[in-house]
Tab-separated table of C-alpha atoms in Angstrom:
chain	number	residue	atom	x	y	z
A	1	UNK	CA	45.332	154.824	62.292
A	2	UNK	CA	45.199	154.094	66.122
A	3	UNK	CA	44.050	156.447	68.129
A	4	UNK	CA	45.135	155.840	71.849
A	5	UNK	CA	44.019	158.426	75.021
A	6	UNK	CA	46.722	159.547	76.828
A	7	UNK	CA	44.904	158.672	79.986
A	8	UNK	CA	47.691	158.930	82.515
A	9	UNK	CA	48.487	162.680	81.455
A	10	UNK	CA	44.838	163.577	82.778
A	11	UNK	CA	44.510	165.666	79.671
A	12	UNK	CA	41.457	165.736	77.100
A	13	UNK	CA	44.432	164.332	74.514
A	14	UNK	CA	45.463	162.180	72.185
A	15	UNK	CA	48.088	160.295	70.976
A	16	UNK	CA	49.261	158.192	67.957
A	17	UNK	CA	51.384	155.236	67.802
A	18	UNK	CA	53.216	153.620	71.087
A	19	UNK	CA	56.595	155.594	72.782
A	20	UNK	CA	55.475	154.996	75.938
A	21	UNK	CA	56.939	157.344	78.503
A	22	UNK	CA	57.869	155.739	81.672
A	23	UNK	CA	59.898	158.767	83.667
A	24	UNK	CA	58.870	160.981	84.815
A	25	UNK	CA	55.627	160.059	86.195
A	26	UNK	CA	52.524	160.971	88.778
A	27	UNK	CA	55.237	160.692	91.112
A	28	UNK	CA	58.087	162.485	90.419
A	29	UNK	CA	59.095	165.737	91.881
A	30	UNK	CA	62.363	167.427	90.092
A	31	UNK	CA	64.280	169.880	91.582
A	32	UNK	CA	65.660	172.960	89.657
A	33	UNK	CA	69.178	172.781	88.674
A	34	UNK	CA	69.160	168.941	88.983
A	35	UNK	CA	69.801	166.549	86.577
A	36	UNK	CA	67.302	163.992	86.215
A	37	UNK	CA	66.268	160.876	83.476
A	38	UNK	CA	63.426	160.863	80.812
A	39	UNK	CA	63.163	157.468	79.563
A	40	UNK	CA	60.590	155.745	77.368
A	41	UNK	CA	60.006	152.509	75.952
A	42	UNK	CA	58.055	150.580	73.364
A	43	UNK	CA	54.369	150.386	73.969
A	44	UNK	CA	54.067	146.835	72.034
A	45	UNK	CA	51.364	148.176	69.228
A	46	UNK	CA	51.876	149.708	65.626
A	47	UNK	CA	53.557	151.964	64.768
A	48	UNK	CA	56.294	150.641	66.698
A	49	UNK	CA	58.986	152.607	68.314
A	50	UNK	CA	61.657	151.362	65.804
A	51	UNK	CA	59.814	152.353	63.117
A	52	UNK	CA	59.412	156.198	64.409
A	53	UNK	CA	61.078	159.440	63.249
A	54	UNK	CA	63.776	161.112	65.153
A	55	UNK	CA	61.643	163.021	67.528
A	56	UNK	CA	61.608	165.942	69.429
A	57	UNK	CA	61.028	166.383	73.562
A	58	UNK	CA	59.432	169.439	75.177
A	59	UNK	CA	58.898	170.414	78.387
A	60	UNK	CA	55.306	171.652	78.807
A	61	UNK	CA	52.385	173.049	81.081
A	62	UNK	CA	49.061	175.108	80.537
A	63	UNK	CA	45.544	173.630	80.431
A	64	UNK	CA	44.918	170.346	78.840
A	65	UNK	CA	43.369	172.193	75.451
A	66	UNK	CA	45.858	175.066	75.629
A	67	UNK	CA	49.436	173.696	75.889
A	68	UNK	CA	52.539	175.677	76.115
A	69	UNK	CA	55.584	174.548	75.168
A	70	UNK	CA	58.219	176.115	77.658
A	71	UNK	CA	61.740	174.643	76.275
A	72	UNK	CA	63.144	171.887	73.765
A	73	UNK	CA	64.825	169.457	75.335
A	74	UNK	CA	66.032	167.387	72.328
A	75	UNK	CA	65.117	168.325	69.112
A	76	UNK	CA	66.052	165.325	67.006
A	77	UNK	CA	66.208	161.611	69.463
A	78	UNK	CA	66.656	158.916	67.950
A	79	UNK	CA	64.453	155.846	68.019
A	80	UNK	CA	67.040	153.720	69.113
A	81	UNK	CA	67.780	156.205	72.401
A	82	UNK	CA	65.424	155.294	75.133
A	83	UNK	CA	66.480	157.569	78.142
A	84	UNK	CA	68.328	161.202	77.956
A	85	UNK	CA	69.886	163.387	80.706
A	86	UNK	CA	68.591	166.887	81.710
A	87	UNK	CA	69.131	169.848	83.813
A	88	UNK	CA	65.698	170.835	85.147
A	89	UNK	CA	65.102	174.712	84.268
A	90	UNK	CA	64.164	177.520	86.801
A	91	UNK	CA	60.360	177.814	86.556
A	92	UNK	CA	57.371	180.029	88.117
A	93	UNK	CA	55.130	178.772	89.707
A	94	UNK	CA	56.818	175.625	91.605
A	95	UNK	CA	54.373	172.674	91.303
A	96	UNK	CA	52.284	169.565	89.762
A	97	UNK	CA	51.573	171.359	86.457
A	98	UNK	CA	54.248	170.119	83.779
A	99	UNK	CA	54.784	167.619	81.917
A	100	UNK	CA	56.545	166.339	78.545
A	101	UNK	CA	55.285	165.928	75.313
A	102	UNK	CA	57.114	163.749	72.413
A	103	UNK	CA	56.583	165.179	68.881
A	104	UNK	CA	57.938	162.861	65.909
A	105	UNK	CA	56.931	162.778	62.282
A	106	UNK	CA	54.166	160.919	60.554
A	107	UNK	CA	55.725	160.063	57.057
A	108	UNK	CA	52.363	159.093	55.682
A	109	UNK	CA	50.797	162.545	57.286
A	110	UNK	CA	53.186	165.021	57.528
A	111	UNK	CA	50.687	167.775	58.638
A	112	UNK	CA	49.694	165.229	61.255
A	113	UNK	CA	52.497	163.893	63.139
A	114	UNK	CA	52.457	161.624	66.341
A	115	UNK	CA	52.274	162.489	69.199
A	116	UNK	CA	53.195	161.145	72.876
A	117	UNK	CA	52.952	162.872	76.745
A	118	UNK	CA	53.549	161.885	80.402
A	119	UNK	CA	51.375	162.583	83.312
A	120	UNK	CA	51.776	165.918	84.855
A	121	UNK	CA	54.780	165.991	87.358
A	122	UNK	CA	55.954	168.415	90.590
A	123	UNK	CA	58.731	171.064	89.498
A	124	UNK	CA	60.216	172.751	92.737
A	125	UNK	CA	63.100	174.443	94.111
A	126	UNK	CA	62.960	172.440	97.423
A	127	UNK	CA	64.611	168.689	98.145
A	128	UNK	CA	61.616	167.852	99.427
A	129	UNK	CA	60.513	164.389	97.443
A	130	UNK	CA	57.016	164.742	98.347
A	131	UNK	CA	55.032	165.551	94.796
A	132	UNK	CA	52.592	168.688	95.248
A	133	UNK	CA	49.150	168.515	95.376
A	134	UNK	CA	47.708	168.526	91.816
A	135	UNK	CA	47.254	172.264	90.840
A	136	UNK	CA	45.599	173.688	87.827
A	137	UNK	CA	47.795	176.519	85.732
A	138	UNK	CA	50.134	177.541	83.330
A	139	UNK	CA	53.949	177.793	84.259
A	140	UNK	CA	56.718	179.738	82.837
A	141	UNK	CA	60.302	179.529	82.834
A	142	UNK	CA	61.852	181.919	85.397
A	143	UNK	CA	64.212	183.272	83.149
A	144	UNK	CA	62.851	184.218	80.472
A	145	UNK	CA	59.594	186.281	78.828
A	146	UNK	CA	55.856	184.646	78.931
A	147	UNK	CA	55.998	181.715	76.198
A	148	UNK	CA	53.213	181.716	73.726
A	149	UNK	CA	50.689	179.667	73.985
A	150	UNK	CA	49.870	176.770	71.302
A	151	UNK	CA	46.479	174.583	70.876
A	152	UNK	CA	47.139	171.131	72.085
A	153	UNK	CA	47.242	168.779	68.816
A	154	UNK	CA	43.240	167.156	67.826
A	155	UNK	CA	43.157	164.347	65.116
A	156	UNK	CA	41.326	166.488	63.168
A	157	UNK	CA	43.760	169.564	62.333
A	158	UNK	CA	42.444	172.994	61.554
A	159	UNK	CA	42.713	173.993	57.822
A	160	UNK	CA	45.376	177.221	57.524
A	161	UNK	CA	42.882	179.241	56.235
A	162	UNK	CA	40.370	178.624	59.352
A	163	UNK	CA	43.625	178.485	62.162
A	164	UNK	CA	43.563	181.644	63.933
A	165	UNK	CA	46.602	183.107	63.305
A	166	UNK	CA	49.071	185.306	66.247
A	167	UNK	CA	49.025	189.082	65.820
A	168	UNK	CA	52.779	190.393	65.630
A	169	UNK	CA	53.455	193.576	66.766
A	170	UNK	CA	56.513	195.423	65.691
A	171	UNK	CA	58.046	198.616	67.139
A	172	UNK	CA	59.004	201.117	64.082
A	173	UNK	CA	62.571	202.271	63.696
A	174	UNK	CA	63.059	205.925	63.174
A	175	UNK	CA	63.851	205.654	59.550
A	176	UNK	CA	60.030	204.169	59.016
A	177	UNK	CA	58.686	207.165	60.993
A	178	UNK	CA	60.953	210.051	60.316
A	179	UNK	CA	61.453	209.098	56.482
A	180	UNK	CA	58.309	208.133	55.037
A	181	UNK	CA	55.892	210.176	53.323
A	182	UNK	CA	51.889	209.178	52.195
A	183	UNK	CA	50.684	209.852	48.997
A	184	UNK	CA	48.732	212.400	49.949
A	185	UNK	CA	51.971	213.641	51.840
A	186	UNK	CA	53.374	213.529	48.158
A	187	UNK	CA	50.659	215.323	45.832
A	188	UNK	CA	50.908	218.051	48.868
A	189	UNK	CA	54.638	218.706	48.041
A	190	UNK	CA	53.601	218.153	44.703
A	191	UNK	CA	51.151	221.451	44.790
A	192	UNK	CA	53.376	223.288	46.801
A	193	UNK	CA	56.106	223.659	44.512
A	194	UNK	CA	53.851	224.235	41.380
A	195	UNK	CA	52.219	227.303	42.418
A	196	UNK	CA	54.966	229.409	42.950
A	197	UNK	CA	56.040	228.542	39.561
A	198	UNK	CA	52.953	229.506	38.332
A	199	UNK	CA	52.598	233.445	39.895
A	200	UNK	CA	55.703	233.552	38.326
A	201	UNK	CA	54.441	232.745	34.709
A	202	UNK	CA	51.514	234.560	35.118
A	203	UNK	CA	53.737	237.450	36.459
A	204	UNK	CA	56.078	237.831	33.501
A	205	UNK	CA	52.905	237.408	31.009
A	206	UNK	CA	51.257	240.497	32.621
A	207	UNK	CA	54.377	242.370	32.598
């Protein structure tokens, strides 16, 4: 399988096959609430662009090894599509530290699918068209909670049982806390009604 380095994204990445993104680029500065083009095109080399998977479009930032995926922007193009429309989201901190990534399935690896990014581009709220200096850091949608982070993809995918695995923390209802009992809890209930019962045996034996 070809393996081909993303080299314009400036990430430690790689990618597989050839959709070859075209906009945005190094360039391009959106502005939030705008609505702006992706586009893409065939690269020329196996596995061709025809040949691909509907695929799905995310808007990303984070470090090159530690990519977050902040929103889907399609979740099923089709390989006959080469450009889509798109509102560009509210996001904190404004600058050169997002980018796109293209996600669409290997049929002969399905654990292992392809994968496809831009260069980082300039989010701001401003109209000013100049792109921002190149920045290092993670962004975040403004409107909504910190997005968890995900490992950027590496040809050679962790196994499930060695993939670290996130921690999920859930608040108990009051049913969980008010109504349940341990086993020890039990055999104490347990105890508590037997001896009565039994100073009452051993009462009417005496007597």
């Amino acid at each position: 399988m070809r393996i081909q380095i993303a080299a314009a994204l400036c990430l430690v990445s790689f990618c597989y096959g050839d959709l070859y993104p075209t906009t945005p680029d190094g360039d391009t500065v959106w502005s939030v609430g705008s609505k702006v083009k992706i586009a893409w095109q065939d690269g020329d080399v196996p596995p061709r662009l025809a040949s691909l998977k509907p695929f799905k479009i995310e808007l990303c930032t984070g470090t090159d090894k530690q990519q977050v995926a902040l929103q889907t922007i399609s979740n099923s193009t089709k390989n006959s599509i080469l450009e889509i429309e798109y509102t560009v989201p509210d996001v904190t901190p404004y600058g050169k530290i997002y980018f796109l990534r293209f996600t669409a399935p290997n049929p002969n690896r399905t654990a292992d699918p392809f994968y496809f990014w831009t260069t980082r581009f300039t989010i701001t709220n401003t109209d000013n068209p100049a792109p921002s200096p190149s920045t290092y850091g993670t962004g975040a949608l403004a409107t909504s909670a910190t997005s968890a982070p995900n490992k950027s993809p590496r040809p050679e995918r962790a196994s499930p049982a060695t993939s670290s695995q996130p921690s999920i923390t859930q608040a108990a209802s009051v049913a969980d806390v008010e109504g349940s009992t341990t086993p020890s809890d039990g055999r104490r209930l347990t105890l508590s009604l037997m001896i009565p019962a039994f100073i009452f045996i051993f009462s009417a034996y005496l007597i």
